[in-house]
Short mmCIF file of N, CA, C and O in Angstrom, two decimals:
data_model
loop_
_atom_site.label_atom_id
_atom_site.label_comp_id
_atom_site.label_asym_id
_atom_site.label_seq_id
_atom_site.Cartn_x
_atom_site.Cartn_y
_atom_site.Cartn_z
N MET A 206 -18.04 36.99 -13.22
CA MET A 206 -17.72 35.84 -12.39
C MET A 206 -16.39 35.24 -12.83
O MET A 206 -16.16 35.03 -14.01
N ALA A 207 -15.51 34.94 -11.90
CA ALA A 207 -14.18 34.43 -12.21
C ALA A 207 -14.23 32.98 -12.62
O ALA A 207 -15.11 32.23 -12.20
N ASP A 208 -13.29 32.60 -13.47
CA ASP A 208 -13.18 31.19 -13.87
C ASP A 208 -12.79 30.35 -12.66
O ASP A 208 -12.05 30.78 -11.79
N THR A 209 -13.29 29.12 -12.62
CA THR A 209 -12.94 28.19 -11.55
C THR A 209 -11.51 27.72 -11.78
O THR A 209 -11.16 27.32 -12.89
N PRO A 210 -10.66 27.78 -10.76
CA PRO A 210 -9.27 27.31 -10.92
C PRO A 210 -9.22 25.82 -11.23
O PRO A 210 -10.10 25.06 -10.84
N HIS A 211 -8.16 25.42 -11.93
CA HIS A 211 -7.96 24.02 -12.29
C HIS A 211 -7.75 23.18 -11.03
O HIS A 211 -6.99 23.56 -10.13
N ASN A 212 -8.42 22.04 -10.93
CA ASN A 212 -8.26 21.13 -9.81
C ASN A 212 -7.65 19.83 -10.33
O ASN A 212 -8.33 19.03 -10.97
N PRO A 213 -6.36 19.57 -10.08
CA PRO A 213 -5.70 18.37 -10.61
C PRO A 213 -6.30 17.08 -10.09
O PRO A 213 -6.15 16.03 -10.72
N LYS A 214 -7.00 17.13 -8.96
CA LYS A 214 -7.62 15.91 -8.43
C LYS A 214 -8.75 15.41 -9.34
O LYS A 214 -9.13 14.25 -9.26
N LEU A 215 -9.26 16.29 -10.17
CA LEU A 215 -10.36 15.91 -11.06
C LEU A 215 -9.89 15.45 -12.42
O LEU A 215 -10.69 15.05 -13.26
N ASP A 216 -8.57 15.49 -12.66
CA ASP A 216 -8.02 15.03 -13.94
C ASP A 216 -8.28 13.54 -14.11
O ASP A 216 -8.28 12.79 -13.13
N GLU A 217 -8.46 13.12 -15.35
CA GLU A 217 -8.68 11.71 -15.62
C GLU A 217 -7.49 10.86 -15.18
O GLU A 217 -7.64 9.78 -14.65
N HIS A 218 -6.29 11.36 -15.43
CA HIS A 218 -5.07 10.64 -15.04
C HIS A 218 -4.23 11.57 -14.17
O HIS A 218 -3.47 12.38 -14.69
N PRO A 219 -4.39 11.46 -12.86
CA PRO A 219 -3.65 12.37 -11.98
C PRO A 219 -2.15 12.21 -12.14
O PRO A 219 -1.66 11.22 -12.68
N ALA A 220 -1.44 13.18 -11.66
CA ALA A 220 0.02 13.20 -11.79
C ALA A 220 0.65 11.92 -11.26
O ALA A 220 0.15 11.30 -10.33
N SER A 221 1.75 11.55 -11.86
CA SER A 221 2.40 10.29 -11.51
C SER A 221 2.97 10.28 -10.10
O SER A 221 3.31 9.23 -9.59
N ASN A 222 3.05 11.44 -9.46
CA ASN A 222 3.62 11.46 -8.11
C ASN A 222 2.60 11.09 -7.03
O ASN A 222 2.89 11.16 -5.86
N THR A 223 1.40 10.70 -7.43
CA THR A 223 0.40 10.32 -6.43
C THR A 223 0.67 8.94 -5.87
O THR A 223 0.14 8.59 -4.83
N GLU A 224 1.47 8.15 -6.56
CA GLU A 224 1.84 6.82 -6.07
C GLU A 224 3.34 6.68 -6.16
O GLU A 224 3.94 6.97 -7.18
N LYS A 225 3.93 6.25 -5.06
CA LYS A 225 5.38 6.03 -5.02
C LYS A 225 5.65 4.59 -4.70
O LYS A 225 4.90 3.94 -3.98
N ASP A 226 6.76 4.10 -5.21
CA ASP A 226 7.24 2.77 -4.83
C ASP A 226 7.56 2.82 -3.34
O ASP A 226 8.20 3.77 -2.88
N PRO A 227 7.10 1.83 -2.57
CA PRO A 227 7.37 1.85 -1.13
C PRO A 227 8.83 2.02 -0.76
O PRO A 227 9.15 2.61 0.27
N SER A 228 9.73 1.55 -1.61
CA SER A 228 11.15 1.69 -1.30
C SER A 228 11.60 3.16 -1.36
O SER A 228 12.67 3.50 -0.87
N GLN A 229 10.77 4.02 -1.93
CA GLN A 229 11.10 5.45 -2.04
C GLN A 229 10.41 6.29 -0.97
O GLN A 229 10.58 7.51 -0.94
N TRP A 230 9.61 5.66 -0.10
CA TRP A 230 8.93 6.39 0.95
C TRP A 230 9.94 6.94 1.95
O TRP A 230 10.89 6.25 2.33
N VAL A 231 9.71 8.15 2.41
CA VAL A 231 10.59 8.74 3.42
C VAL A 231 10.54 7.92 4.70
O VAL A 231 11.56 7.68 5.34
N SER A 232 9.35 7.43 5.05
CA SER A 232 9.19 6.66 6.29
C SER A 232 9.17 5.15 6.03
O SER A 232 8.78 4.37 6.90
N GLY A 233 9.61 4.73 4.85
CA GLY A 233 9.57 3.31 4.49
C GLY A 233 10.35 2.40 5.40
O GLY A 233 10.04 1.23 5.54
N GLY A 234 11.38 2.93 6.04
CA GLY A 234 12.20 2.12 6.93
C GLY A 234 11.64 2.01 8.34
O GLY A 234 12.14 1.23 9.15
N ASP A 235 10.60 2.79 8.63
CA ASP A 235 9.97 2.73 9.95
C ASP A 235 9.28 1.38 10.13
O ASP A 235 8.93 0.73 9.15
N PRO A 236 9.05 0.98 11.37
CA PRO A 236 8.32 -0.29 11.60
C PRO A 236 6.92 -0.22 10.99
O PRO A 236 6.31 0.85 10.92
N MET A 237 6.43 -1.38 10.55
CA MET A 237 5.09 -1.40 9.97
C MET A 237 4.08 -0.93 11.00
O MET A 237 4.30 -1.05 12.21
N THR A 238 2.98 -0.42 10.51
CA THR A 238 1.93 0.08 11.40
C THR A 238 1.10 -1.08 11.93
O THR A 238 1.15 -2.19 11.39
N GLY A 239 0.34 -0.82 12.96
CA GLY A 239 -0.56 -1.83 13.50
C GLY A 239 -1.58 -2.27 12.47
O GLY A 239 -1.92 -3.46 12.39
N ALA A 240 -2.06 -1.32 11.67
CA ALA A 240 -3.03 -1.66 10.63
C ALA A 240 -2.41 -2.58 9.59
O ALA A 240 -3.05 -3.54 9.14
N GLN A 241 -1.17 -2.30 9.20
CA GLN A 241 -0.49 -3.17 8.23
C GLN A 241 -0.32 -4.57 8.81
O GLN A 241 -0.55 -5.56 8.11
N GLU A 242 0.10 -4.65 10.05
CA GLU A 242 0.32 -5.95 10.67
C GLU A 242 -0.98 -6.75 10.75
O GLU A 242 -1.01 -7.94 10.44
N SER A 243 -2.05 -6.08 11.12
CA SER A 243 -3.35 -6.75 11.21
C SER A 243 -3.81 -7.25 9.84
O SER A 243 -4.25 -8.39 9.69
N TYR A 244 -3.69 -6.39 8.83
CA TYR A 244 -4.12 -6.76 7.49
C TYR A 244 -3.25 -7.88 6.94
O TYR A 244 -3.76 -8.84 6.33
N LEU A 245 -1.96 -7.81 7.18
CA LEU A 245 -1.06 -8.88 6.72
C LEU A 245 -1.39 -10.21 7.39
O LEU A 245 -1.33 -11.26 6.74
N THR A 246 -1.73 -10.17 8.65
CA THR A 246 -2.10 -11.40 9.36
C THR A 246 -3.35 -12.00 8.74
O THR A 246 -3.41 -13.21 8.46
N THR A 247 -4.34 -11.16 8.45
CA THR A 247 -5.57 -11.63 7.82
C THR A 247 -5.29 -12.21 6.44
O THR A 247 -5.76 -13.30 6.10
N LEU A 248 -4.53 -11.48 5.62
CA LEU A 248 -4.21 -11.96 4.28
C LEU A 248 -3.41 -13.26 4.33
O LEU A 248 -3.63 -14.16 3.52
N SER A 249 -2.49 -13.36 5.28
CA SER A 249 -1.68 -14.56 5.42
C SER A 249 -2.54 -15.77 5.77
O SER A 249 -2.34 -16.86 5.23
N GLU A 250 -3.50 -15.56 6.66
CA GLU A 250 -4.42 -16.65 7.01
C GLU A 250 -5.22 -17.09 5.79
O GLU A 250 -5.38 -18.29 5.53
N GLU A 251 -5.72 -16.13 5.03
CA GLU A 251 -6.51 -16.46 3.84
C GLU A 251 -5.68 -17.16 2.78
O GLU A 251 -6.19 -18.02 2.04
N ALA A 252 -4.39 -16.80 2.68
CA ALA A 252 -3.50 -17.40 1.68
C ALA A 252 -2.83 -18.67 2.19
O ALA A 252 -2.07 -19.30 1.46
N HIS A 253 -3.09 -19.03 3.45
CA HIS A 253 -2.49 -20.22 4.08
C HIS A 253 -0.97 -20.17 4.04
O HIS A 253 -0.30 -21.13 3.66
N VAL A 254 -0.43 -18.99 4.45
CA VAL A 254 1.02 -18.81 4.56
C VAL A 254 1.33 -18.31 5.97
O VAL A 254 0.44 -17.88 6.70
N GLU A 255 2.59 -18.38 6.33
CA GLU A 255 3.02 -17.92 7.65
C GLU A 255 2.74 -16.43 7.79
O GLU A 255 2.91 -15.67 6.85
N PRO A 256 2.32 -16.01 8.98
CA PRO A 256 2.11 -14.57 9.20
C PRO A 256 3.44 -13.82 9.11
O PRO A 256 4.51 -14.41 9.23
N PRO A 257 3.38 -12.52 8.93
CA PRO A 257 4.61 -11.74 8.75
C PRO A 257 5.42 -11.65 10.03
O PRO A 257 4.89 -11.76 11.14
N SER A 258 6.69 -11.42 9.84
CA SER A 258 7.58 -11.15 10.97
C SER A 258 7.20 -9.79 11.55
O SER A 258 6.96 -8.84 10.79
N PRO A 259 7.14 -9.67 12.85
CA PRO A 259 6.74 -8.40 13.45
C PRO A 259 7.75 -7.27 13.24
O PRO A 259 7.45 -6.12 13.52
N ASP A 260 8.93 -7.59 12.71
CA ASP A 260 9.93 -6.54 12.51
C ASP A 260 10.00 -6.02 11.07
O ASP A 260 10.97 -5.37 10.69
N LEU A 261 8.94 -6.26 10.28
CA LEU A 261 8.91 -5.73 8.92
C LEU A 261 8.85 -4.20 8.94
O LEU A 261 8.27 -3.60 9.84
N SER A 262 9.43 -3.60 7.93
CA SER A 262 9.33 -2.15 7.77
C SER A 262 8.01 -1.81 7.09
O SER A 262 7.34 -2.69 6.53
N LYS A 263 7.64 -0.54 7.11
CA LYS A 263 6.42 -0.11 6.42
C LYS A 263 6.49 -0.46 4.93
O LYS A 263 5.52 -0.94 4.36
N ALA A 264 7.65 -0.21 4.33
CA ALA A 264 7.81 -0.48 2.89
C ALA A 264 7.68 -1.98 2.60
O ALA A 264 6.98 -2.38 1.67
N ASP A 265 8.35 -2.81 3.40
CA ASP A 265 8.29 -4.26 3.18
C ASP A 265 6.88 -4.79 3.43
O ASP A 265 6.42 -5.68 2.73
N ALA A 266 6.21 -4.24 4.43
CA ALA A 266 4.84 -4.67 4.71
C ALA A 266 3.92 -4.32 3.55
O ALA A 266 3.09 -5.13 3.14
N SER A 267 4.11 -3.14 2.99
CA SER A 267 3.28 -2.73 1.85
C SER A 267 3.50 -3.66 0.65
O SER A 267 2.54 -4.06 -0.01
N LYS A 268 4.75 -3.98 0.39
CA LYS A 268 5.07 -4.88 -0.72
C LYS A 268 4.46 -6.27 -0.48
O LYS A 268 3.92 -6.88 -1.40
N ARG A 269 4.53 -6.74 0.76
CA ARG A 269 3.97 -8.06 1.10
C ARG A 269 2.45 -8.04 0.97
O ARG A 269 1.86 -9.01 0.49
N ILE A 270 1.81 -6.95 1.37
CA ILE A 270 0.36 -6.82 1.20
C ILE A 270 0.00 -6.91 -0.27
O ILE A 270 -0.91 -7.66 -0.65
N ASP A 271 0.71 -6.17 -1.12
CA ASP A 271 0.44 -6.22 -2.56
C ASP A 271 0.63 -7.63 -3.11
O ASP A 271 -0.16 -8.10 -3.93
N GLU A 272 1.69 -8.30 -2.65
CA GLU A 272 1.97 -9.66 -3.11
C GLU A 272 0.84 -10.63 -2.74
O GLU A 272 0.36 -11.40 -3.57
N LEU A 273 0.40 -10.55 -1.48
CA LEU A 273 -0.66 -11.45 -1.03
C LEU A 273 -2.00 -11.12 -1.69
O LEU A 273 -2.77 -12.02 -2.03
N LYS A 274 -2.27 -9.83 -1.88
CA LYS A 274 -3.51 -9.45 -2.57
C LYS A 274 -3.51 -10.01 -4.00
O LYS A 274 -4.54 -10.47 -4.48
N GLY A 275 -2.35 -9.98 -4.65
CA GLY A 275 -2.25 -10.55 -5.99
C GLY A 275 -2.46 -12.05 -5.98
O GLY A 275 -3.14 -12.60 -6.85
N LYS A 276 -1.90 -12.71 -4.99
CA LYS A 276 -2.05 -14.16 -4.87
C LYS A 276 -3.51 -14.54 -4.64
O LYS A 276 -3.99 -15.56 -5.12
N LEU A 277 -4.21 -13.68 -3.89
CA LEU A 277 -5.62 -13.96 -3.55
C LEU A 277 -6.59 -13.34 -4.55
O LEU A 277 -7.79 -13.43 -4.37
N ASP A 278 -6.07 -12.70 -5.58
CA ASP A 278 -6.90 -12.02 -6.59
C ASP A 278 -7.83 -10.99 -5.97
O ASP A 278 -9.02 -10.93 -6.28
N LEU A 279 -7.30 -10.18 -5.07
CA LEU A 279 -8.09 -9.11 -4.44
C LEU A 279 -7.85 -7.79 -5.11
O LEU A 279 -6.89 -7.50 -5.66
#
């Protein structure tokens, strides 16, 4: 019986390339997705801040989501 090949997804600490800074995303300059806009609106309401501008990029929306989640301790 052959040995089972190594599966990097099962490593305790997966490779560092599994997460990228949003500013390094290939599509980071694209308009934010509908899901991002919806989630940002919800987080903004919970944080009692103005909702996001509809012209945010995917990268900026992701950063704003992380910021609001940190503010709300999520």
